[in-house]
Short mmCIF file of C-alpha atoms and ligand atoms in Angstrom, two decimals:
data_model
loop_
_atom_site.label_atom_id
_atom_site.label_comp_id
_atom_site.label_asym_id
_atom_site.label_seq_id
_atom_site.Cartn_x
_atom_site.Cartn_y
_atom_site.Cartn_z
CA UNK A 1 65.34 90.13 121.97
CA UNK A 2 66.70 91.90 118.91
CA UNK A 3 68.92 94.27 120.85
CA UNK A 4 70.32 91.33 122.85
CA UNK A 5 70.98 89.51 119.58
CA UNK A 6 72.72 92.54 118.00
CA UNK A 7 74.94 92.86 121.08
CA UNK A 8 75.76 89.14 121.03
CA UNK A 9 76.88 89.39 117.39
CA UNK A 10 78.72 92.68 117.94
CA UNK A 11 76.47 94.51 115.52
CA UNK A 12 76.13 98.24 116.04
CA UNK A 13 72.40 98.12 115.33
CA UNK A 14 69.36 99.15 117.39
CA UNK A 15 65.76 97.95 117.46
CA UNK A 16 63.29 100.64 118.50
CA UNK A 17 59.53 100.59 118.98
CA UNK A 18 57.48 103.39 117.40
CA UNK A 19 53.74 103.85 117.62
CA UNK A 20 52.35 104.81 114.22
CA UNK A 21 48.80 105.85 113.43
CA UNK A 22 47.58 103.53 110.64
CA UNK A 23 46.74 106.57 108.48
CA UNK A 24 50.43 107.51 108.49
CA UNK A 25 51.81 104.04 107.79
CA UNK A 26 52.85 104.81 104.22
CA UNK A 27 54.80 107.88 105.34
CA UNK A 28 56.34 105.97 108.27
CA UNK A 29 57.61 103.18 105.99
CA UNK A 30 59.03 105.67 103.48
CA UNK A 31 60.55 107.69 106.31
CA UNK A 32 62.26 104.67 107.86
CA UNK A 33 63.70 103.77 104.48
CA UNK A 34 65.18 107.20 103.79
CA UNK A 35 66.56 107.35 107.31
CA UNK A 36 68.58 104.23 106.60
CA UNK A 37 66.66 101.64 108.63
CA UNK A 38 67.51 98.06 107.66
CA UNK A 39 63.91 97.04 108.09
CA UNK A 40 60.77 97.05 110.20
CA UNK A 41 58.44 94.77 112.10
CA UNK A 42 54.75 95.54 111.99
CA UNK A 43 51.92 94.41 114.17
CA UNK A 44 48.14 94.60 114.13
CA UNK A 45 46.55 96.45 112.31
CA UNK A 46 49.55 97.36 110.17
CA UNK A 47 50.27 93.82 109.00
CA UNK A 48 47.35 93.85 106.57
CA UNK A 49 47.72 97.48 105.51
CA UNK A 50 51.39 97.02 104.63
CA UNK A 51 50.54 94.45 101.95
CA UNK A 52 49.61 97.36 99.66
CA UNK A 53 52.44 99.64 100.77
CA UNK A 54 55.60 97.63 100.08
CA UNK A 55 57.29 97.48 96.66
CA UNK A 56 57.56 93.69 96.54
CA UNK A 57 55.81 90.89 98.39
CA UNK A 58 58.03 87.90 99.11
CA UNK A 59 56.29 84.51 98.76
CA UNK A 60 55.49 84.19 102.48
CA UNK A 61 53.70 87.54 102.62
CA UNK A 62 51.82 86.79 99.40
CA UNK A 63 50.73 83.43 100.72
CA UNK A 64 49.50 84.65 104.10
CA UNK A 65 48.21 88.03 102.93
CA UNK A 66 49.99 89.88 105.74
CA UNK A 67 53.37 91.56 106.23
CA UNK A 68 55.01 91.45 109.67
CA UNK A 69 58.57 92.11 108.46
CA UNK A 70 59.95 94.60 105.93
CA UNK A 71 63.46 94.62 104.55
CA UNK A 72 64.72 97.78 102.86
CA UNK A 73 66.91 97.12 99.85
CA UNK A 74 68.17 99.08 96.86
CA UNK A 75 65.15 97.71 95.01
CA UNK A 76 62.77 99.10 97.60
CA UNK A 77 60.79 97.69 100.51
CA UNK A 78 60.26 93.92 100.49
CA UNK A 79 57.42 92.50 102.62
CA UNK A 80 57.77 89.14 104.40
CA UNK A 81 55.66 87.13 106.80
CA UNK A 82 57.56 85.22 109.47
CA UNK A 83 54.53 84.37 111.64
CA UNK A 84 53.34 81.21 109.93
CA UNK A 85 56.69 79.39 110.00
CA UNK A 86 57.03 80.38 113.66
CA UNK A 87 53.91 78.37 114.55
CA UNK A 88 55.47 75.19 113.21
CA UNK A 89 58.86 75.86 114.81
CA UNK A 90 57.29 76.57 118.20
CA UNK A 91 55.05 73.49 118.18
CA UNK A 92 58.00 71.32 117.24
CA UNK A 93 60.31 72.82 119.82
CA UNK A 94 57.94 73.23 122.77
CA UNK A 95 55.62 70.26 122.33
CA UNK A 96 57.71 67.93 120.12
CA UNK A 97 54.72 67.93 117.85
CA UNK A 98 55.00 66.99 114.18
CA UNK A 99 52.01 68.26 112.29
CA UNK A 100 52.03 65.73 109.45
CA UNK A 101 49.14 63.33 110.09
CA UNK A 102 48.04 65.08 113.31
CA UNK A 103 44.50 66.06 114.24
CA UNK A 104 44.01 69.56 115.58
CA UNK A 105 41.22 71.49 117.26
CA UNK A 106 41.76 75.18 116.51
CA UNK A 107 39.96 77.87 118.51
CA UNK A 108 39.68 81.25 116.78
CA UNK A 109 39.09 82.42 113.23
CA UNK A 110 40.53 85.94 113.28
CA UNK A 111 43.80 86.90 111.59
CA UNK A 112 45.94 84.62 113.75
CA UNK A 113 43.44 81.75 113.51
CA UNK A 114 43.21 81.94 109.73
CA UNK A 115 46.98 81.93 109.26
CA UNK A 116 47.32 79.04 111.73
CA UNK A 117 44.59 77.01 110.01
CA UNK A 118 46.10 77.40 106.54
CA UNK A 119 49.62 76.76 107.79
CA UNK A 120 48.58 73.60 109.69
CA UNK A 121 46.90 72.27 106.60
CA UNK A 122 49.85 73.09 104.37
CA UNK A 123 52.04 71.15 106.84
CA UNK A 124 49.93 68.04 106.29
CA UNK A 125 47.59 67.74 109.27
CA UNK A 126 45.13 64.90 108.69
CA UNK A 127 42.14 66.50 110.38
CA UNK A 128 41.22 70.00 111.48
CA UNK A 129 38.29 71.12 113.64
CA UNK A 130 37.56 74.84 113.66
CA UNK A 131 35.63 76.56 116.44
CA UNK A 132 34.90 80.27 116.67
CA UNK A 133 32.50 82.54 118.56
CA UNK A 134 31.27 83.79 115.18
CA UNK A 135 30.71 80.48 113.37
CA UNK A 136 30.51 82.06 109.89
CA UNK A 137 34.20 83.02 110.10
CA UNK A 138 35.18 79.42 110.89
CA UNK A 139 32.96 78.28 108.00
CA UNK A 140 34.68 80.71 105.62
CA UNK A 141 38.12 79.35 106.54
CA UNK A 142 36.87 75.76 106.25
CA UNK A 143 35.59 76.58 102.76
CA UNK A 144 38.91 78.10 101.78
CA UNK A 145 40.72 74.95 102.98
CA UNK A 146 38.31 72.59 101.22
CA UNK A 147 38.96 74.29 97.90
CA UNK A 148 42.74 74.52 98.33
CA UNK A 149 43.39 71.20 100.12
CA UNK A 150 40.62 68.77 99.14
CA UNK A 151 42.31 65.79 100.86
CA UNK A 152 42.22 67.33 104.36
CA UNK A 153 39.27 66.55 106.59
CA UNK A 154 38.12 69.92 107.87
CA UNK A 155 34.99 70.58 109.86
CA UNK A 156 33.55 73.24 112.09
CA UNK A 157 32.55 72.48 115.66
CA UNK A 158 34.05 70.30 118.36
CA UNK A 159 35.30 66.76 117.64
CA UNK A 160 33.82 63.69 119.35
CA UNK A 161 37.11 61.91 119.92
CA UNK A 162 40.66 62.90 120.84
CA UNK A 163 43.05 65.29 119.10
CA UNK A 164 46.83 65.59 119.09
CA UNK A 165 46.67 69.33 119.59
CA UNK A 166 44.29 71.98 120.89
CA UNK A 167 45.48 75.39 119.68
CA UNK A 168 44.08 78.65 121.04
CA UNK A 169 44.28 81.48 118.51
CA UNK A 170 41.61 83.64 120.14
CA UNK A 171 42.45 86.61 122.33
CA UNK A 172 40.56 85.11 125.28
CA UNK A 173 42.90 84.75 128.24
CA UNK A 174 44.82 87.96 127.64
CA UNK A 175 42.83 89.92 130.20
CA UNK A 176 42.28 88.88 133.82
CA UNK A 177 38.80 87.46 134.25
CA UNK A 178 38.43 86.41 130.59
CA UNK A 179 36.23 83.39 130.02
CA UNK A 180 37.88 80.24 128.67
CA UNK A 181 37.95 80.02 124.87
CA UNK A 182 37.03 76.32 125.24
CA UNK A 183 33.54 75.03 125.95
CA UNK A 184 34.39 72.16 128.26
CA UNK A 185 30.84 70.85 128.09
CA UNK A 186 31.57 70.08 124.40
CA UNK A 187 35.20 69.01 124.62
CA UNK A 188 37.05 67.76 127.70
CA UNK A 189 40.69 68.78 128.00
CA UNK A 190 41.76 65.21 128.52
CA UNK A 191 40.71 64.58 124.90
CA UNK A 192 43.78 66.63 123.83
CA UNK A 193 47.30 65.30 124.02
CA UNK A 194 48.84 68.78 123.92
CA UNK A 195 47.52 72.32 124.30
CA UNK A 196 49.20 75.40 122.84
CA UNK A 197 48.05 78.92 123.65
CA UNK A 198 49.31 81.68 121.34
CA UNK A 199 49.02 84.06 124.29
CA UNK A 200 52.32 84.50 126.15
CA UNK A 201 51.27 87.08 128.71
CA UNK A 202 50.08 85.92 131.22
CA UNK A 203 52.58 83.06 131.08
CA UNK A 204 49.85 80.61 132.02
CA UNK A 205 46.33 81.41 130.87
CA UNK A 206 43.39 79.74 132.63
CA UNK A 207 43.16 77.41 129.61
CA UNK A 208 46.78 76.31 130.02
CA UNK A 209 46.40 75.89 133.76
CA UNK A 210 43.36 73.67 133.29
CA UNK A 211 45.14 71.73 130.54
CA UNK A 212 48.15 71.09 132.75
CA UNK A 213 45.82 69.90 135.53
CA UNK A 214 44.17 67.54 133.04
CA UNK A 215 47.56 66.02 132.22
CA UNK A 216 48.06 67.61 128.77
CA UNK A 217 51.44 68.81 127.58
CA UNK A 218 51.26 72.61 127.43
CA UNK A 219 53.15 75.58 126.00
CA UNK A 220 52.43 79.28 125.68
CA UNK A 221 53.03 81.59 122.72
CA UNK A 222 56.51 82.74 123.68
CA UNK A 223 58.07 80.30 121.21
CA UNK A 224 56.06 81.82 118.36
CA UNK A 225 57.18 85.31 119.34
CA UNK A 226 60.78 84.10 119.49
CA UNK A 227 60.76 82.33 116.14
CA UNK A 228 59.02 85.08 114.16
CA UNK A 229 61.64 87.46 115.57
CA UNK A 230 64.55 85.15 114.85
CA UNK A 231 63.48 84.81 111.22
CA UNK A 232 63.14 88.59 110.87
CA UNK A 233 66.61 89.03 112.39
CA UNK A 234 68.05 86.68 109.76
CA UNK A 235 66.29 88.56 106.95
CA UNK A 236 67.71 91.91 108.07
CA UNK A 237 71.22 90.89 109.06
CA UNK A 238 71.91 87.85 106.86
CA UNK A 239 73.31 86.19 110.00
CA UNK A 240 72.05 83.17 111.94
CA UNK A 241 69.92 84.36 114.86
CA UNK A 242 71.41 83.61 118.29
CA UNK A 243 68.24 81.85 119.45
CA UNK A 244 69.20 81.20 123.04
CA UNK A 245 70.33 84.81 123.57
CA UNK A 246 67.01 85.98 122.17
CA UNK A 247 64.99 83.53 124.26
CA UNK A 248 66.79 84.64 127.43
CA UNK A 249 66.13 88.31 126.63
CA UNK A 250 62.45 87.62 126.01
CA UNK A 251 61.98 85.73 129.27
CA UNK A 252 63.82 88.40 131.26
CA UNK A 253 61.90 91.26 129.68
CA UNK A 254 58.46 89.68 129.68
CA UNK A 255 58.48 87.60 132.87
CA UNK A 256 61.22 89.37 134.81
CA UNK A 257 63.16 86.22 135.65
CA UNK A 258 66.18 84.41 134.26
CA UNK A 259 66.37 81.04 132.55
P1 LIG B 1 44.02 88.22 115.77
O1 LIG B 1 44.68 88.99 114.67
O2 LIG B 1 44.83 88.18 117.05
O3 LIG B 1 43.54 86.88 115.35
P2 LIG B 1 41.27 89.10 115.62
O4 LIG B 1 41.31 88.96 114.13
O5 LIG B 1 40.57 90.25 116.24
O6 LIG B 1 42.74 89.11 116.21
O7 LIG B 1 40.64 87.73 116.20
C1 LIG B 1 40.37 87.53 117.56
C2 LIG B 1 39.81 86.13 117.75
O8 LIG B 1 39.44 85.97 119.14
C3 LIG B 1 38.57 85.83 116.96
O9 LIG B 1 38.49 84.44 116.70
C4 LIG B 1 37.46 86.26 117.94
O10 LIG B 1 36.21 85.67 117.72
P3 LIG B 1 35.16 86.39 116.68
O11 LIG B 1 35.65 86.02 115.31
O12 LIG B 1 33.85 85.79 117.00
O13 LIG B 1 35.25 87.86 116.93
C5 LIG B 1 38.04 85.73 119.24
N1 LIG B 1 37.49 86.43 120.38
C6 LIG B 1 37.79 87.68 120.80
N2 LIG B 1 37.07 87.99 121.90
C7 LIG B 1 36.28 86.92 122.17
C8 LIG B 1 35.29 86.62 123.18
N3 LIG B 1 34.97 87.50 124.13
N4 LIG B 1 34.70 85.40 123.14
C9 LIG B 1 35.02 84.51 122.18
N5 LIG B 1 35.92 84.74 121.21
C10 LIG B 1 36.55 85.91 121.20
#
């Protein structure tokens, strides 16, 4: 998506993917900087490690405790996090969902789940239900939210009634044959107005397929991927990201068809 965006804006830039052993991350960041890179994206497990390796943490990276975007400047490497804002942008765009006042059932309490939980709460959700295979991790996030946002109703476990959004932030559904992240004996899909799965490959996870069959609005994680990338593009180039060009490139490269 970045190379398509550079071409669309006539920028003689290139985006390349490099696999870096975590133990060499410091050297890789320093090396990219001296080679004149404008910046970097980082993914798991480098997002957490990079927090201690950049010269400055911008507010987003400080807040979420993870760096997915680095910008190299004369003052050194600045770390950003564009993931959290991308959740909100994708939910708004793909599901027309406004988080203020909404109730959400969130599955998953790993890195992605924690960021999503804190972002949802900071956007003003009225109620949040957290479910995770390892309940203590959901409890820890609930505790963090209770101390930072005392007015939000947060609980662990499945809700009795309906929710505006069911959000999957677990990795279940990535691999063929994965079990569903949702225990349908505890929560029926028709209790959710909309279902968002952060997974974008496969395009329709078993959870999303079941949700569509139950009449829920559904969307996969492609919008999150797009928006975190668009924000990074704007940080590096200082130009508005050509969103539709980037979306088209993503769909073509990931799903092999045109939109
Ligand atoms: P990420 O950075 O993508 O969030 P992660 O921190 O490894 O990755 O978190 C993965 C999430 O998927 C966790 O919520 C994990 O549950 P645990 O906290 O109990 O490990 C969940 N997950 C992964 N495999 C799972 C499985 N087989 N069944 C249920 N949940 C699973």
